[in-house]
Structure formats: structure tokens, C-alpha cells
mmCIF file of C-alpha atoms in Angstrom:
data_model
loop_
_atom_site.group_PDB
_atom_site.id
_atom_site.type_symbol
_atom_site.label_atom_id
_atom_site.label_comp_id
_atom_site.label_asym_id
_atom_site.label_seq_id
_atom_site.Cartn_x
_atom_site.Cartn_y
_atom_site.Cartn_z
ATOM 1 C CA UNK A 19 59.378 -155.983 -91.241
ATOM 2 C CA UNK A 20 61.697 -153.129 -90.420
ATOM 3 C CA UNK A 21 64.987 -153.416 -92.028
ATOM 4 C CA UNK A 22 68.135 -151.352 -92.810
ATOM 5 C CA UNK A 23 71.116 -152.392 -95.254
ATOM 6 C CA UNK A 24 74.352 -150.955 -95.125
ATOM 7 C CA UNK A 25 76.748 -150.290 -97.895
ATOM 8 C CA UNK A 26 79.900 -150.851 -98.612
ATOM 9 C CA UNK A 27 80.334 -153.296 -95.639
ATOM 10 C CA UNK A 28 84.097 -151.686 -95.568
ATOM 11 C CA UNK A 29 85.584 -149.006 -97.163
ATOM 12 C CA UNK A 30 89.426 -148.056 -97.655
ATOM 13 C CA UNK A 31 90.148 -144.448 -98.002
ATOM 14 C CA UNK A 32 93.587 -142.374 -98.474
ATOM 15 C CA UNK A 33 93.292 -139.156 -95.776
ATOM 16 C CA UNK A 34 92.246 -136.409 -97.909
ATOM 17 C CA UNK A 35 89.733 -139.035 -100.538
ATOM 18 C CA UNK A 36 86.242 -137.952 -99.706
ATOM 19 C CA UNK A 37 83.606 -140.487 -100.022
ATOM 20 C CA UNK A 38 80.498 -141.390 -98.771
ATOM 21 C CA UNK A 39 78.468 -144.732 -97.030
ATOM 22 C CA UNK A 40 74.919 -145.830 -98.071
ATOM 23 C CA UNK A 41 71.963 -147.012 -95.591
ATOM 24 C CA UNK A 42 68.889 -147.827 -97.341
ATOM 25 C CA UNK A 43 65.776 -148.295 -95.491
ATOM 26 C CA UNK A 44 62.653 -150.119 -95.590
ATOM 27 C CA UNK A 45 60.170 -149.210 -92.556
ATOM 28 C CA UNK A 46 56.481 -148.313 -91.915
ATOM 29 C CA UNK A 47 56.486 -145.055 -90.144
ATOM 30 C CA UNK A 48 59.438 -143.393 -89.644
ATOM 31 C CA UNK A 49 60.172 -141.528 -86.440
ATOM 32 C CA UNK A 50 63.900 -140.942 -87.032
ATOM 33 C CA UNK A 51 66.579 -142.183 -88.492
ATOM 34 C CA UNK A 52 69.887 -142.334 -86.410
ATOM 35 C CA UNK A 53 73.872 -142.493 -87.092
ATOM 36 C CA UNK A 54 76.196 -143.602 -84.557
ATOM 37 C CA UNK A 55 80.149 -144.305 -84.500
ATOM 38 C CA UNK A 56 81.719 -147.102 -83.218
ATOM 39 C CA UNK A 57 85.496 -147.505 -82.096
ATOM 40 C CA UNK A 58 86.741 -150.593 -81.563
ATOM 41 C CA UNK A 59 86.117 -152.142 -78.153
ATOM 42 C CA UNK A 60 83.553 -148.788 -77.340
ATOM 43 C CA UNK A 61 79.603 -148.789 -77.697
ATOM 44 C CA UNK A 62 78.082 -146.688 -80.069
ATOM 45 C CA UNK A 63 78.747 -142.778 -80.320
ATOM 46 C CA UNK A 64 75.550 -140.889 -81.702
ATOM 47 C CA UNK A 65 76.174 -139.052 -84.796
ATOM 48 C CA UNK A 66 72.864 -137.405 -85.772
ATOM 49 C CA UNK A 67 69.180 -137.258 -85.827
ATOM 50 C CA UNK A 68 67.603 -136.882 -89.343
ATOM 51 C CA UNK A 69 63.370 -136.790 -89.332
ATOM 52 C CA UNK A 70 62.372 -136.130 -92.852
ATOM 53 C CA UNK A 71 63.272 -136.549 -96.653
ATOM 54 C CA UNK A 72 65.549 -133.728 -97.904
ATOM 55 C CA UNK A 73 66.574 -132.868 -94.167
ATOM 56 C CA UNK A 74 70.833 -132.407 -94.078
ATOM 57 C CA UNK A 75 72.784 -132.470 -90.578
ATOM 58 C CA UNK A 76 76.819 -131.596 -90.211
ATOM 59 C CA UNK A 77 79.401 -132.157 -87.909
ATOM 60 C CA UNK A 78 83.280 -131.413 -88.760
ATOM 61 C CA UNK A 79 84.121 -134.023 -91.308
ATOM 62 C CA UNK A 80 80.392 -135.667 -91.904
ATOM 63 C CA UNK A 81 77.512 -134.513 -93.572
ATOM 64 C CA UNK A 82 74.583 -136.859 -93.010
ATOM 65 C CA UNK A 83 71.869 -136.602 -96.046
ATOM 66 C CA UNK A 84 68.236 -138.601 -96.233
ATOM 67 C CA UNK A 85 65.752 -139.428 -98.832
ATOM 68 C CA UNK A 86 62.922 -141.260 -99.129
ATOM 69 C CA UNK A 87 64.384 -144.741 -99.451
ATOM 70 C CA UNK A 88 68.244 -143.656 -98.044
ATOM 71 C CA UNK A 89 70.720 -142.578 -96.296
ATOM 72 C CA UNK A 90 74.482 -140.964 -97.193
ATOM 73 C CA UNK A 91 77.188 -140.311 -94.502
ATOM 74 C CA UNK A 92 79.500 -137.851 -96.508
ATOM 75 C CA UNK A 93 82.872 -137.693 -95.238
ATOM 76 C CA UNK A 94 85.264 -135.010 -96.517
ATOM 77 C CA UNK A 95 88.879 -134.828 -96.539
ATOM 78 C CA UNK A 96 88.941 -137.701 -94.014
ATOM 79 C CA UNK A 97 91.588 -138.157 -91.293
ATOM 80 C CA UNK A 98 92.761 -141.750 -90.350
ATOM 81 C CA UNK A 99 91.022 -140.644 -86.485
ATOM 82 C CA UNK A 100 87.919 -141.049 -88.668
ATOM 83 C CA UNK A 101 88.480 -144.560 -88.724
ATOM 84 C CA UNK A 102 85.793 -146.633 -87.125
ATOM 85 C CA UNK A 103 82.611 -148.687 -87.895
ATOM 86 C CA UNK A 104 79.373 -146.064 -88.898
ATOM 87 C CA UNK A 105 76.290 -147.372 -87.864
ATOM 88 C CA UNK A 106 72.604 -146.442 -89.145
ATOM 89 C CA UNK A 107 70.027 -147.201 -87.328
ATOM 90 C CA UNK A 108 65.694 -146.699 -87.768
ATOM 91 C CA UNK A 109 63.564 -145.820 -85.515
ATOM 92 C CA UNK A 110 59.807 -147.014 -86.824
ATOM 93 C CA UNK A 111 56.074 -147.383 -84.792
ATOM 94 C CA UNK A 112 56.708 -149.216 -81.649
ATOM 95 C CA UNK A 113 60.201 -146.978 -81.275
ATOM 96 C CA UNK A 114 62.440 -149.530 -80.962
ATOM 97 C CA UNK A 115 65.753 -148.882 -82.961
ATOM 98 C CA UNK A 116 66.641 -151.205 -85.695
ATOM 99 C CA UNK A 117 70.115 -151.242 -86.718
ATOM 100 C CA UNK A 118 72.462 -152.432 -89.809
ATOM 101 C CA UNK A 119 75.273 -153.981 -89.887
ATOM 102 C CA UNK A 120 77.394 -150.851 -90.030
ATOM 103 C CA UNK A 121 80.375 -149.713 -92.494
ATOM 104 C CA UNK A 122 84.190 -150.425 -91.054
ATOM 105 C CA UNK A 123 85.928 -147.298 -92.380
ATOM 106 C CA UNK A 124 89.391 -147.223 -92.421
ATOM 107 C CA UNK A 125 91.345 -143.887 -93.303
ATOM 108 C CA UNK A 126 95.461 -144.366 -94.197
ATOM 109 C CA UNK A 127 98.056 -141.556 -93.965
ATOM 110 C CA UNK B 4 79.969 -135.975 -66.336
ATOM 111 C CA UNK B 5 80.181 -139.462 -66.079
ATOM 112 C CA UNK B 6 79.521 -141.965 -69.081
ATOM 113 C CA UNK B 7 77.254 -145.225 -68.909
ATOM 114 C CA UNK B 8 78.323 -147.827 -66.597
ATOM 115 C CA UNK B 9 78.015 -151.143 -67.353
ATOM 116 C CA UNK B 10 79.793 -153.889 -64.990
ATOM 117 C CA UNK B 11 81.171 -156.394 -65.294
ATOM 118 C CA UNK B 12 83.355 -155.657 -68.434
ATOM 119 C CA UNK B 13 84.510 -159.183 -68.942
ATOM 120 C CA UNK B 14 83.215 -162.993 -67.705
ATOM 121 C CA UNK B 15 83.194 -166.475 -68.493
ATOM 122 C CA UNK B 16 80.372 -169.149 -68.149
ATOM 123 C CA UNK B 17 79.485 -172.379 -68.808
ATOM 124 C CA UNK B 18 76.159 -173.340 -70.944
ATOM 125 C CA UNK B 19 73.427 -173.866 -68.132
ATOM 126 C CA UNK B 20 74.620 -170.901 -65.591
ATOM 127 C CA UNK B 21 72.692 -167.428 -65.722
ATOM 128 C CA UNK B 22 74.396 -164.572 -65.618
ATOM 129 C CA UNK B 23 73.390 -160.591 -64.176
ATOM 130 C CA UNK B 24 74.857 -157.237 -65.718
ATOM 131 C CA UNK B 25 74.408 -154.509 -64.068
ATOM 132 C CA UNK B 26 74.189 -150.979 -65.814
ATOM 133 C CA UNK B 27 74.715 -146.997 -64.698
ATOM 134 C CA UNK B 28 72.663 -144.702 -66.325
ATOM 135 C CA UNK B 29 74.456 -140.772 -66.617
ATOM 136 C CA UNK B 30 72.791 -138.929 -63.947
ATOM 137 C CA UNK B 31 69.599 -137.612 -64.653
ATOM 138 C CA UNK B 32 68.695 -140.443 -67.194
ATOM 139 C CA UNK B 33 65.784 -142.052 -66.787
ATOM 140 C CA UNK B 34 65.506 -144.186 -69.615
ATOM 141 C CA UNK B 35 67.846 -147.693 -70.336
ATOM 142 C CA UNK B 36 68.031 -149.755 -73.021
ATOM 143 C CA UNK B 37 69.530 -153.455 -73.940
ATOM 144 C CA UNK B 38 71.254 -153.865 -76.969
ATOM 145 C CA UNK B 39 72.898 -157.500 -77.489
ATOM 146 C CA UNK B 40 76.109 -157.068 -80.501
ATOM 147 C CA UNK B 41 77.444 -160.300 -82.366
ATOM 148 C CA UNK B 42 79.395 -160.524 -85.596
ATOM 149 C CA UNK B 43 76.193 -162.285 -87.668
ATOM 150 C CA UNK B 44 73.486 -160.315 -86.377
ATOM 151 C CA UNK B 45 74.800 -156.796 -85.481
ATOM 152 C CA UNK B 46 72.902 -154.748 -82.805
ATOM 153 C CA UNK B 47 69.660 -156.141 -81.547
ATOM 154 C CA UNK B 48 67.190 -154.524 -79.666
ATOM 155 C CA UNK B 49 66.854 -156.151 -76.216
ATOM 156 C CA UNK B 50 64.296 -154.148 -74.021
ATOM 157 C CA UNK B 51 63.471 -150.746 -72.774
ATOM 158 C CA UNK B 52 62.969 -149.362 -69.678
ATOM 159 C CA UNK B 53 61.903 -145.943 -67.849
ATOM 160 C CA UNK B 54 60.841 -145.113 -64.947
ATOM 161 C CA UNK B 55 61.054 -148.956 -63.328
ATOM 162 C CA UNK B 56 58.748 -149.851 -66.084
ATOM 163 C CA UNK B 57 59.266 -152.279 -69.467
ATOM 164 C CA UNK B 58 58.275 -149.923 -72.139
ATOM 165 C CA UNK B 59 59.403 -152.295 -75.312
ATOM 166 C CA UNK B 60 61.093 -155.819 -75.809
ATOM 167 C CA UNK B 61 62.782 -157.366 -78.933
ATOM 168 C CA UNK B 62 62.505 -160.759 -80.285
ATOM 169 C CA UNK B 63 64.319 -162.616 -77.528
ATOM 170 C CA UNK B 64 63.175 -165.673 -75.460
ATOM 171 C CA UNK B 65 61.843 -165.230 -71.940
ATOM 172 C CA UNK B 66 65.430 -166.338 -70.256
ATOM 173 C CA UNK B 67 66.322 -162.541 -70.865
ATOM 174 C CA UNK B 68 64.722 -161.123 -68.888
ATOM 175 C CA UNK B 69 65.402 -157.373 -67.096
ATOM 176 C CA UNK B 70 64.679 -154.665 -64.636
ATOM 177 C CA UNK B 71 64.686 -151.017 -63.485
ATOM 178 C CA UNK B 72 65.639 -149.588 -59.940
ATOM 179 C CA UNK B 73 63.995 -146.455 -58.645
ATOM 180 C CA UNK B 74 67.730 -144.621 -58.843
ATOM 181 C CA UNK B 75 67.109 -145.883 -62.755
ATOM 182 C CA UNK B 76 69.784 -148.220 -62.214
ATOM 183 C CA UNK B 77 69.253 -151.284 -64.700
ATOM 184 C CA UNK B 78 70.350 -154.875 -64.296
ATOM 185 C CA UNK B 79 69.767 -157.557 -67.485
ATOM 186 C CA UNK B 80 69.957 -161.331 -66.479
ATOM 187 C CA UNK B 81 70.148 -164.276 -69.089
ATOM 188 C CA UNK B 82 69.340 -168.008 -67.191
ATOM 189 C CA UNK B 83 69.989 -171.529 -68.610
ATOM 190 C CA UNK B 84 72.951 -169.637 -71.032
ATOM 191 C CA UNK B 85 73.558 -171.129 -74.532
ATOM 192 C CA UNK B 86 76.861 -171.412 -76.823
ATOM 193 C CA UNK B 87 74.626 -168.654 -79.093
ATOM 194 C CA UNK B 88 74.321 -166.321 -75.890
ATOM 195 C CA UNK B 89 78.251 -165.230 -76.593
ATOM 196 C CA UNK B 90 77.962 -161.543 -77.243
ATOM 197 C CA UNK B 91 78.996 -158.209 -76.440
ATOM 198 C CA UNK B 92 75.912 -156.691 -74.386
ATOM 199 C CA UNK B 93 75.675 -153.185 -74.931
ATOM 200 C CA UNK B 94 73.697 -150.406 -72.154
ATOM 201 C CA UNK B 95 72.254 -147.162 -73.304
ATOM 202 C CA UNK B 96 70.670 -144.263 -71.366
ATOM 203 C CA UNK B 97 68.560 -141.215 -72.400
ATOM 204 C CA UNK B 98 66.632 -138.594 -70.871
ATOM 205 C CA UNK B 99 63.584 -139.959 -71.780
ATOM 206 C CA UNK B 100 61.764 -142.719 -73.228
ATOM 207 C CA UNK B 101 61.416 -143.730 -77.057
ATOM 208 C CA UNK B 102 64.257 -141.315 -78.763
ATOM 209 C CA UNK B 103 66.905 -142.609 -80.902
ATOM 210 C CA UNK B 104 69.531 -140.547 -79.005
ATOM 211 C CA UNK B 105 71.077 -142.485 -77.116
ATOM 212 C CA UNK B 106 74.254 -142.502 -75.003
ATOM 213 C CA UNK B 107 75.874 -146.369 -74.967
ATOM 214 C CA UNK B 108 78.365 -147.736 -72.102
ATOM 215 C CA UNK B 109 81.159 -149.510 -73.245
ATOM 216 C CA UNK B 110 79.189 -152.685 -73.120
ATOM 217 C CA UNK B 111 79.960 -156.449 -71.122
ATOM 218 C CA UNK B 112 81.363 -159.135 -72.808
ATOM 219 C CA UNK B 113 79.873 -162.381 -72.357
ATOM 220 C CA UNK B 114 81.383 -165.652 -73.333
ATOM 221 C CA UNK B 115 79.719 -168.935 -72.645
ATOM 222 C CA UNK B 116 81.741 -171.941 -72.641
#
């Protein structure tokens, strides 16, 4: 069975205290693998796409890594507007998207 | 360019009623999805549809149950509700079929009483 774990399940950062959130992955046949940001009382915002071990995808503040086994969002220098919950999500044979739990961020001044 | 539309935003039943939510794909969007959000399980997979036709469906019992208009329109409908039913239910649209890209409406909340 398809599953995704994320870690921490919240996070506490000072603006400016890089850091970065885990999503380890157990699938057969991975098509994609998918990061999305949630705001509170909003669905889902699509991050990025990563296909293949080694692959690397950026955007502003984030930096989205993959291996074999994982995930890493990297967020640098983070701004409390960076505050919300990251999702990863799996996208295995049969293509339906299997999602964790996400990572509530939350970013202080 | 307009978002995902998902109506209503908010309701209230009772255990035993059925409920219909109706969802706008962005124009040119072909493809919807069904996502049901709770605290305990997260985001699960509902069903898929493009082009009027079912092209996946999650682990849910047959009182969910959904469909696709030829304007790609998409309308979910839950019958016989439960307590467990209580969830945010969350709309996505895409250009096509089986991508992980996908553009979410800012979902219906259900509460059953």
C-alpha cells in the first residue's frame, strides 16, 4: 500500500531560521511526487512537481529536493507569510494522489 | 482567470439526509477531482473525472457517489449521511487527466448533525 509520512508534524521557526520538512515515501511506481501549500480555510496551492531521484525544483523561499526513499522542502530565511500547512503528496500506478498529513509551519517576527 | 468553484461553502445536516456539491472547474479544465479533508485522516482521494467519464475512485462506500457535465462541471452527492461524513470536501481541476498538478477550490464544509 501507498503511503507517505510527514515530518515534523509542526515546526516553529524565528523569520530568518532556515530549516527544512521531511516526506518519506513508500510506493510501487512512482509517477510524481507533488508539494502543495495550504492556508488556513483555502484548498491546497501546488508547490512543485519532482519525477526522479536527485531531481531539485525552486521557487523564492523553497527548494524542494527528492531521493529514493524522501522528500525535503528547504525553506530559507523564512518570512512569517510562509506560514501555512506543506503538504506532500504521491502519485503511484493507478494515478491517484496519496497524501500525508502535512507539516503546520509557523514563522514569528 | 477565475479559481475553482465549489458551492455551497457552508451547510448543516442531519444523519440520514444526502447532500449535493456542486463544483466549477477554471475554464478550459477538463479534468475534476474529489478530495474529502478531516483532522484524523488528512486528504483522501475521492474520485476522478474527465471528459463526463469516472477515470479513478478511492476507498469510499457506494453512498458517494459523483458526476461530470459536458461543460465539465462536477457535482459530488453523499446519501444516508453519517456523524463520520463531517469534513471539509475539497474540488480540484486540471487540464487533463491523471497529473498531480492540480488547482483546488476553496473546498465545502460539511457538518452532519
Amino acid at each position: 500500500e501507498d503511503q507517505v509520512t510527514q515530518s515534523p508534524e509542526a515546526l516553529r521557526l524565528q523569520e530568518g531560521e532556515s530549516s527544512s520538512l521531511n516526506c518519506s515515501y513508500t510506493v510501487s511506481g512512482l509517477r510524481g511526487l507533488f508539494w502543495y501549500r495550504q492556508d488556513p480555510g483555502k484548498g491546497p496551492e501546488f508547490l512543485f512537481t519532482l519525477y526522479s531521484a536527485g531531481e531539485e525544483k525552486e521557487k523564492e523561499r523553497l527548494k524542494a529536493t527528492i531521493t529514493k526513499k524522501e522528500s525535503f522542502l528547504h525553506i530559507t530565511a523564512p518570512k512569517p507569510e510562509d506560514s501555512a500547512t506543506y503538504l506532500c503528496a504521491v502519485q503511484a500506478d493507478g494515478n491517484k494522489l496519496v497524501f500525508g498529513a502535512g507539516t503546520i509551519l509557523r514563522v514569528k517576527s | 482567470k477565475a479559481g475553482v468553484t465549489q458551492t455551497p461553502r457552508y451547510l448543516i445536516k442531519t444523519r440520514g439526509q444526502q447532500v449535493t456539491l456542486s463544483c466549477s472547474p477554471i475554464s478550459g479544465h477538463r479534468s475534476v477531482s474529489w478530495y474529502q479533508q478531516t483532522p484524523g485522516q488528512g486528504l483522501q482521494f475521492l474520485f476522478e473525472y474527465f471528459s463526463e467519464t469516472q477515470r479513478n475512485k478511492g476507498n469510499f462506500p457506494g453512498r458517494f457517489s459523483g458526476r461530470q457535465f459536458s461543460n465539465s462541471r462536477s457535482e459530488m452527492n453523499v446519501s444516508t449521511l453519517e456523524l463520520g461524513d463531517s469534513a471539509l470536501y475539497l474540488c480540484a481541476s486540471s487540464r487533463t487527466a491523471n497529473t498531480g498538478e492540480l488547482f483546488f477550490g476553496e473546498g465545502s464544509r460539511l457538518t452532519v448533525l
